[in-house]
PDB file of C-alpha atoms in Angstrom:
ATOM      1  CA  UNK A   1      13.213  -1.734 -10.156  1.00 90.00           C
ATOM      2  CA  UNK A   2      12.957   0.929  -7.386  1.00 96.00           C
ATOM      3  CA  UNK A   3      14.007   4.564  -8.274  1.00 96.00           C
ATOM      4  CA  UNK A   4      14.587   7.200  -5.411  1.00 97.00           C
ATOM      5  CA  UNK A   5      13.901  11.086  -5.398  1.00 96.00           C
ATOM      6  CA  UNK A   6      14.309  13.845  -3.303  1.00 97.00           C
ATOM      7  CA  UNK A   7      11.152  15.891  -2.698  1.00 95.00           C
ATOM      8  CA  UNK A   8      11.819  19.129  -0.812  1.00 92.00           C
ATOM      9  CA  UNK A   9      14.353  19.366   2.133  1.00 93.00           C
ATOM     10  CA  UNK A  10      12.797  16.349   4.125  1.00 93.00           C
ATOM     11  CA  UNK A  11      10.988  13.535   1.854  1.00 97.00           C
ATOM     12  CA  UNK A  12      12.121  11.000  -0.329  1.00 97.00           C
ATOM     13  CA  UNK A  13      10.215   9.410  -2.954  1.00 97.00           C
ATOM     14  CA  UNK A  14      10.312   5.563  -3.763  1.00 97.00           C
ATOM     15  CA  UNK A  15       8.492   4.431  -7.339  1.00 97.00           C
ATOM     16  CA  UNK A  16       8.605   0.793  -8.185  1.00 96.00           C
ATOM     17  CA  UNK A  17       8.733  -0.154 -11.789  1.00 95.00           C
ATOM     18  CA  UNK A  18       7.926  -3.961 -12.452  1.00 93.00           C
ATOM     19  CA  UNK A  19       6.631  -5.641 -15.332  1.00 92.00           C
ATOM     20  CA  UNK A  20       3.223  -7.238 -14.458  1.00 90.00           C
ATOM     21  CA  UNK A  21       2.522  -5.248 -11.913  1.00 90.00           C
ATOM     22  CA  UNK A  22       1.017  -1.687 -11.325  1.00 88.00           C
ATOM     23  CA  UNK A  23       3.417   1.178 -10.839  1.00 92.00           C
ATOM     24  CA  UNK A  24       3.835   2.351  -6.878  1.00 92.00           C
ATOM     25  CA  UNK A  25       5.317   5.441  -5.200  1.00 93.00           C
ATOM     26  CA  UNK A  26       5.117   5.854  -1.440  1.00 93.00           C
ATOM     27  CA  UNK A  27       6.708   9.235   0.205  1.00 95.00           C
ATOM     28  CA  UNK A  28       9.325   8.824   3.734  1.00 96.00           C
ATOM     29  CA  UNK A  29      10.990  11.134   5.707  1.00 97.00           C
ATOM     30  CA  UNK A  30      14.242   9.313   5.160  1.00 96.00           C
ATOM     31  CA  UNK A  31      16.005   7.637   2.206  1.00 96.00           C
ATOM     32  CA  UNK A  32      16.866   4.649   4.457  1.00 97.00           C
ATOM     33  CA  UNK A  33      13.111   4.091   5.317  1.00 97.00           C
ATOM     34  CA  UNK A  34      12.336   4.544   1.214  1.00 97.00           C
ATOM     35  CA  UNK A  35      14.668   2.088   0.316  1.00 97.00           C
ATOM     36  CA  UNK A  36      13.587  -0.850   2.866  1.00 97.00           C
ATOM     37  CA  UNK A  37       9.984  -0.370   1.902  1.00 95.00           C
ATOM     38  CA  UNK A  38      10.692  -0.734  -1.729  1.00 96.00           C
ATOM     39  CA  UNK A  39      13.049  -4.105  -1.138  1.00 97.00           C
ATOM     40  CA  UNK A  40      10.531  -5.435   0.951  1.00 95.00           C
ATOM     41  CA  UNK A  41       7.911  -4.544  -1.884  1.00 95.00           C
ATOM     42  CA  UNK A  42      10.553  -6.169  -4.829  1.00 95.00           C
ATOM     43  CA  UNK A  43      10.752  -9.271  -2.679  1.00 96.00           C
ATOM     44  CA  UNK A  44       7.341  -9.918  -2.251  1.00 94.00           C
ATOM     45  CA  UNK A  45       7.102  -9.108  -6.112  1.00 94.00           C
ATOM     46  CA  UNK A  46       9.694 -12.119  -6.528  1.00 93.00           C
ATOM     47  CA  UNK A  47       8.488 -14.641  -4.443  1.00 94.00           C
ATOM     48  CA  UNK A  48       4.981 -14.028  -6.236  1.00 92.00           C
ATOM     49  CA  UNK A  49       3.431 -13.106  -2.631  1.00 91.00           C
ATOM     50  CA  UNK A  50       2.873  -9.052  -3.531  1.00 89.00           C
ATOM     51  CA  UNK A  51      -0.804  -8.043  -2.535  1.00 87.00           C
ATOM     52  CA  UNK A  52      -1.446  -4.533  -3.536  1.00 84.00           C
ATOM     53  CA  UNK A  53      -2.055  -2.478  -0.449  1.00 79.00           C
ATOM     54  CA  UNK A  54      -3.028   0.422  -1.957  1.00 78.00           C
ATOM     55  CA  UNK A  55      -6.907   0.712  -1.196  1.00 73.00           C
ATOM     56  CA  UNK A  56      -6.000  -0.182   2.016  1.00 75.00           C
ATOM     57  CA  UNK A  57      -3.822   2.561   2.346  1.00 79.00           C
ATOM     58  CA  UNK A  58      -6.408   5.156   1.322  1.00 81.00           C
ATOM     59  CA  UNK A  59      -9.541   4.071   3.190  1.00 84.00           C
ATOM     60  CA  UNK A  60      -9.792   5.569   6.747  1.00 86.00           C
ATOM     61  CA  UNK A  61     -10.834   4.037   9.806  1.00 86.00           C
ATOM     62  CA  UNK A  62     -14.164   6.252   9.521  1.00 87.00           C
ATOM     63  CA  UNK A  63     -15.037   4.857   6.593  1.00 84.00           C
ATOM     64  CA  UNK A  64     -14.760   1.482   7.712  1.00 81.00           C
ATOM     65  CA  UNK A  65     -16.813   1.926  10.451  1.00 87.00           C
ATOM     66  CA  UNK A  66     -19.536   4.254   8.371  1.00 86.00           C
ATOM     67  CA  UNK A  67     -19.559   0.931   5.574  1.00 82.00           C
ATOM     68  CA  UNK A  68     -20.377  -1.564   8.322  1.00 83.00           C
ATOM     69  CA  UNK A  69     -22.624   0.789  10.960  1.00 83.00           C
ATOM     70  CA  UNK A  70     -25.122   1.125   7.795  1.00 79.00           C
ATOM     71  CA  UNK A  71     -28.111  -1.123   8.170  1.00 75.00           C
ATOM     72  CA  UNK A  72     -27.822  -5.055   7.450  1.00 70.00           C
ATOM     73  CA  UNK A  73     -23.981  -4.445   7.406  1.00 61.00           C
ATOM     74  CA  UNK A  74     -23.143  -6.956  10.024  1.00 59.00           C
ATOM     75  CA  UNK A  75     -21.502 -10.129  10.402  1.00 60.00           C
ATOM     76  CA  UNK A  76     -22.602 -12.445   7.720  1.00 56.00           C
ATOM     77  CA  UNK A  77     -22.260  -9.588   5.150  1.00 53.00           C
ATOM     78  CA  UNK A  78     -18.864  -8.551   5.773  1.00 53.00           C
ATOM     79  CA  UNK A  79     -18.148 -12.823   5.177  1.00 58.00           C
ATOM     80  CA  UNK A  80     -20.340 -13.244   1.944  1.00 59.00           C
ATOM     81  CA  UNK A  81     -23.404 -14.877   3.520  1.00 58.00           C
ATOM     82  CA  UNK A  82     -27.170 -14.070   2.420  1.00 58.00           C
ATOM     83  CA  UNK A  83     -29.340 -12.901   5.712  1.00 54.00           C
ATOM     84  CA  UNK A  84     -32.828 -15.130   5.620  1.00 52.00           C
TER      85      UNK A  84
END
């Protein structure tokens, strides 16, 4: 179940509380954008298609390109495959 808060004069909070699932909060400028994200969330949660997004979320484009610009970090690593 989604729970809304005000933070300051211009955010509002969304937390979703599910069973089976790990606790999220995501910050909008608007209550109207805070309350779509957390029905799309609690819909995916129902239909048993919710993939976290989280570390997604937090990783930058930088690092992406620093993980795969490092030596032997091409192709057939990022798909699982062993380099001869």
């Amino acid at each position: 179940m989604a729970s809304f808060y005000k933070r300051g004069d211009h955010q509002w909070e969304a937390k979703i509380r599910k069973a089976g699932f790990s606790q999220l909060a995501r910050t909008f400028e608007s209550k109207s954008d805070a309350m779509a994200w957390a029905a799309e969330v609690e819909t995916e949660m129902r239909r048993g298609t919710f993939v976290s997004r989280a570390l997604a979320e937090r990783k930058t484009l930088g690092a992406l390109i620093g993980q795969y610009a490092q030596p032997g970090a091409g192709r057939a690593q990022a798909q699982g495959e062993k380099r001869a």
